[in-house]
Amino acid sequence: VELLFDNSETTLEGQYAKYAEIAIRREVSRDGISTYYLNGTRCRRKDITGVFLGTGLGPRSYSIIEQGMISRLIEAKPEEMRVFLEEAAGISKYKERRKETSNRIKHTKENLARLQDVLEEVEKHIKHLD
């Protein structure tokens, strides 16, 4: 499946702003593995969703109204409504980047703690050898 998006009004930001058309393709193999392409170049699904964050074409998009979406909007809880509004306002991409950065910081702290433990063990062995 391939979708072509008209970007002649430069709706997209970043490296894809210079393209008048954006082509997104997904190929699914017989074993169920998906391969994604952005303008003919192989990429991750995350790369594709990242391109459209903040444009209203995200996973919880307000631009394309699917069946049942209106009733979900009407019946949405405050937190769910906030997600729709954040996508419409274009801040969801920044929240996603913040979440990813927080996860990287968390993993880095965990790695530093492990390195500290290893360093302490090595120092004990060095003292024992002296």
GROMACS .gro file of C-alpha atoms in nm:
model
  130
    1VAL     CA    1   0.000   0.000   0.000
    2GLU     CA    2   0.133   0.343  -0.089
    3LEU     CA    3  -0.009   0.683   0.003
    4LEU     CA    4   0.091   1.010  -0.162
    5PHE     CA    5   0.055   1.331   0.037
    6ASP     CA    6   0.052   1.674  -0.126
    7ASN     CA    7   0.300   1.896   0.056
    8SER     CA    8   0.299   2.182  -0.195
    9GLU     CA    9   0.193   2.421   0.083
   10THR     CA   10   0.482   2.291   0.301
   11THR     CA   11   0.259   2.161   0.577
   12LEU     CA   12   0.537   1.933   0.695
   13GLU     CA   13   0.838   2.068   0.880
   14GLY     CA   14   1.198   1.958   0.892
   15GLN     CA   15   1.376   1.765   0.622
   16TYR     CA   16   1.053   1.680   0.435
   17ALA     CA   17   0.938   2.042   0.399
   18LYS     CA   18   1.129   2.071   0.070
   19TYR     CA   19   0.928   1.794  -0.101
   20ALA     CA   20   0.607   1.879  -0.288
   21GLU     CA   21   0.489   1.519  -0.244
   22ILE     CA   22   0.554   1.269   0.032
   23ALA     CA   23   0.520   0.900  -0.054
   24ILE     CA   24   0.464   0.650   0.224
   25ARG     CA   25   0.465   0.280   0.146
   26ARG     CA   26   0.412  -0.028   0.359
   27GLU     CA   27   0.486  -0.377   0.239
   28VAL     CA   28   0.369  -0.677   0.440
   29SER     CA   29   0.541  -1.009   0.374
   30ARG     CA   30   0.366  -1.344   0.393
   31ASP     CA   31   0.504  -1.400   0.742
   32GLY     CA   32   0.342  -1.074   0.860
   33ILE     CA   33   0.655  -0.860   0.880
   34SER     CA   34   0.603  -0.500   0.770
   35THR     CA   35   0.857  -0.292   0.581
   36TYR     CA   36   0.810   0.084   0.561
   37TYR     CA   37   0.934   0.333   0.301
   38LEU     CA   38   0.935   0.711   0.307
   39ASN     CA   39   0.990   0.867  -0.037
   40GLY     CA   40   1.131   0.536  -0.156
   41THR     CA   41   1.381   0.503   0.129
   42ARG     CA   42   1.340   0.222   0.381
   43CYS     CA   43   1.261   0.352   0.730
   44ARG     CA   44   1.103   0.262   1.063
   45ARG     CA   45   0.733   0.302   1.143
   46LYS     CA   46   0.842   0.550   1.409
   47ASP     CA   47   1.003   0.768   1.140
   48ILE     CA   48   0.675   0.788   0.950
   49THR     CA   49   0.467   0.875   1.255
   50GLY     CA   50   0.730   1.132   1.352
   51VAL     CA   51   0.693   1.310   1.018
   52PHE     CA   52   0.321   1.360   1.076
   53LEU     CA   53   0.319   1.445   1.447
   54GLY     CA   54   0.166   1.787   1.495
   55THR     CA   55   0.004   1.799   1.151
   56GLY     CA   56  -0.329   1.645   1.248
   57LEU     CA   57  -0.242   1.326   1.060
   58GLY     CA   58  -0.128   1.130   1.364
   59PRO     CA   59  -0.270   0.805   1.502
   60ARG     CA   60  -0.541   0.994   1.692
   61SER     CA   61  -0.597   1.232   1.406
   62TYR     CA   62  -0.869   1.492   1.393
   63SER     CA   63  -0.824   1.539   1.016
   64ILE     CA   64  -0.956   1.201   0.914
   65ILE     CA   65  -1.274   1.115   1.098
   66GLU     CA   66  -1.335   0.743   1.109
   67GLN     CA   67  -1.663   0.577   1.192
   68GLY     CA   68  -1.740   0.620   1.561
   69MET     CA   69  -1.487   0.900   1.610
   70ILE     CA   70  -1.748   1.171   1.665
   71SER     CA   71  -1.917   0.975   1.943
   72ARG     CA   72  -1.575   0.910   2.101
   73LEU     CA   73  -1.504   1.285   2.095
   74ILE     CA   74  -1.840   1.365   2.249
   75GLU     CA   75  -1.805   1.098   2.518
   76ALA     CA   76  -1.433   1.154   2.577
   77LYS     CA   77  -1.305   1.190   2.929
   78PRO     CA   78  -1.102   1.504   3.003
   79GLU     CA   79  -0.770   1.322   2.964
   80GLU     CA   80  -0.875   1.173   2.628
   81MET     CA   81  -0.997   1.514   2.509
   82ARG     CA   82  -0.661   1.659   2.607
   83VAL     CA   83  -0.486   1.412   2.374
   84PHE     CA   84  -0.704   1.525   2.081
   85LEU     CA   85  -0.641   1.892   2.160
   86GLU     CA   86  -0.265   1.839   2.192
   87GLU     CA   87  -0.256   1.673   1.852
   88ALA     CA   88  -0.459   1.955   1.701
   89ALA     CA   89  -0.236   2.220   1.862
   90GLY     CA   90   0.078   2.051   1.734
   91ILE     CA   91   0.240   1.987   2.072
   92SER     CA   92   0.209   1.610   2.067
   93LYS     CA   93   0.538   1.579   1.877
   94TYR     CA   94   0.720   1.764   2.153
   95LYS     CA   95   0.560   1.550   2.421
   96GLU     CA   96   0.664   1.236   2.232
   97ARG     CA   97   1.023   1.361   2.201
   98ARG     CA   98   1.025   1.450   2.570
   99LYS     CA   99   0.905   1.099   2.659
  100GLU     CA  100   1.177   0.941   2.443
  101THR     CA  101   1.443   1.164   2.597
  102SER     CA  102   1.325   1.078   2.949
  103ASN     CA  103   1.350   0.709   2.866
  104ARG     CA  104   1.704   0.754   2.734
  105ILE     CA  105   1.803   0.944   3.049
  106LYS     CA  106   1.654   0.668   3.264
  107HIS     CA  107   1.849   0.399   3.076
  108THR     CA  108   2.166   0.605   3.097
  109LYS     CA  109   2.126   0.641   3.475
  110GLU     CA  110   2.074   0.265   3.505
  111ASN     CA  111   2.388   0.203   3.300
  112LEU     CA  112   2.585   0.445   3.517
  113ALA     CA  113   2.466   0.264   3.829
  114ARG     CA  114   2.582  -0.067   3.682
  115LEU     CA  115   2.918   0.084   3.589
  116GLN     CA  116   2.955   0.219   3.942
  117ASP     CA  117   2.894  -0.131   4.081
  118VAL     CA  118   3.153  -0.277   3.845
  119LEU     CA  119   3.401  -0.006   3.939
  120GLU     CA  120   3.353  -0.079   4.309
  121GLU     CA  121   3.410  -0.450   4.247
  122VAL     CA  122   3.727  -0.382   4.049
  123GLU     CA  123   3.856  -0.151   4.322
  124LYS     CA  124   3.792  -0.423   4.583
  125HIS     CA  125   3.990  -0.671   4.373
  126ILE     CA  126   4.276  -0.423   4.330
  127LYS     CA  127   4.292  -0.359   4.706
  128HIS     CA  128   4.285  -0.732   4.769
  129LEU     CA  129   4.575  -0.785   4.528
  130ASP     CA  130   4.787  -0.512   4.694
   0.00000   0.00000   0.00000
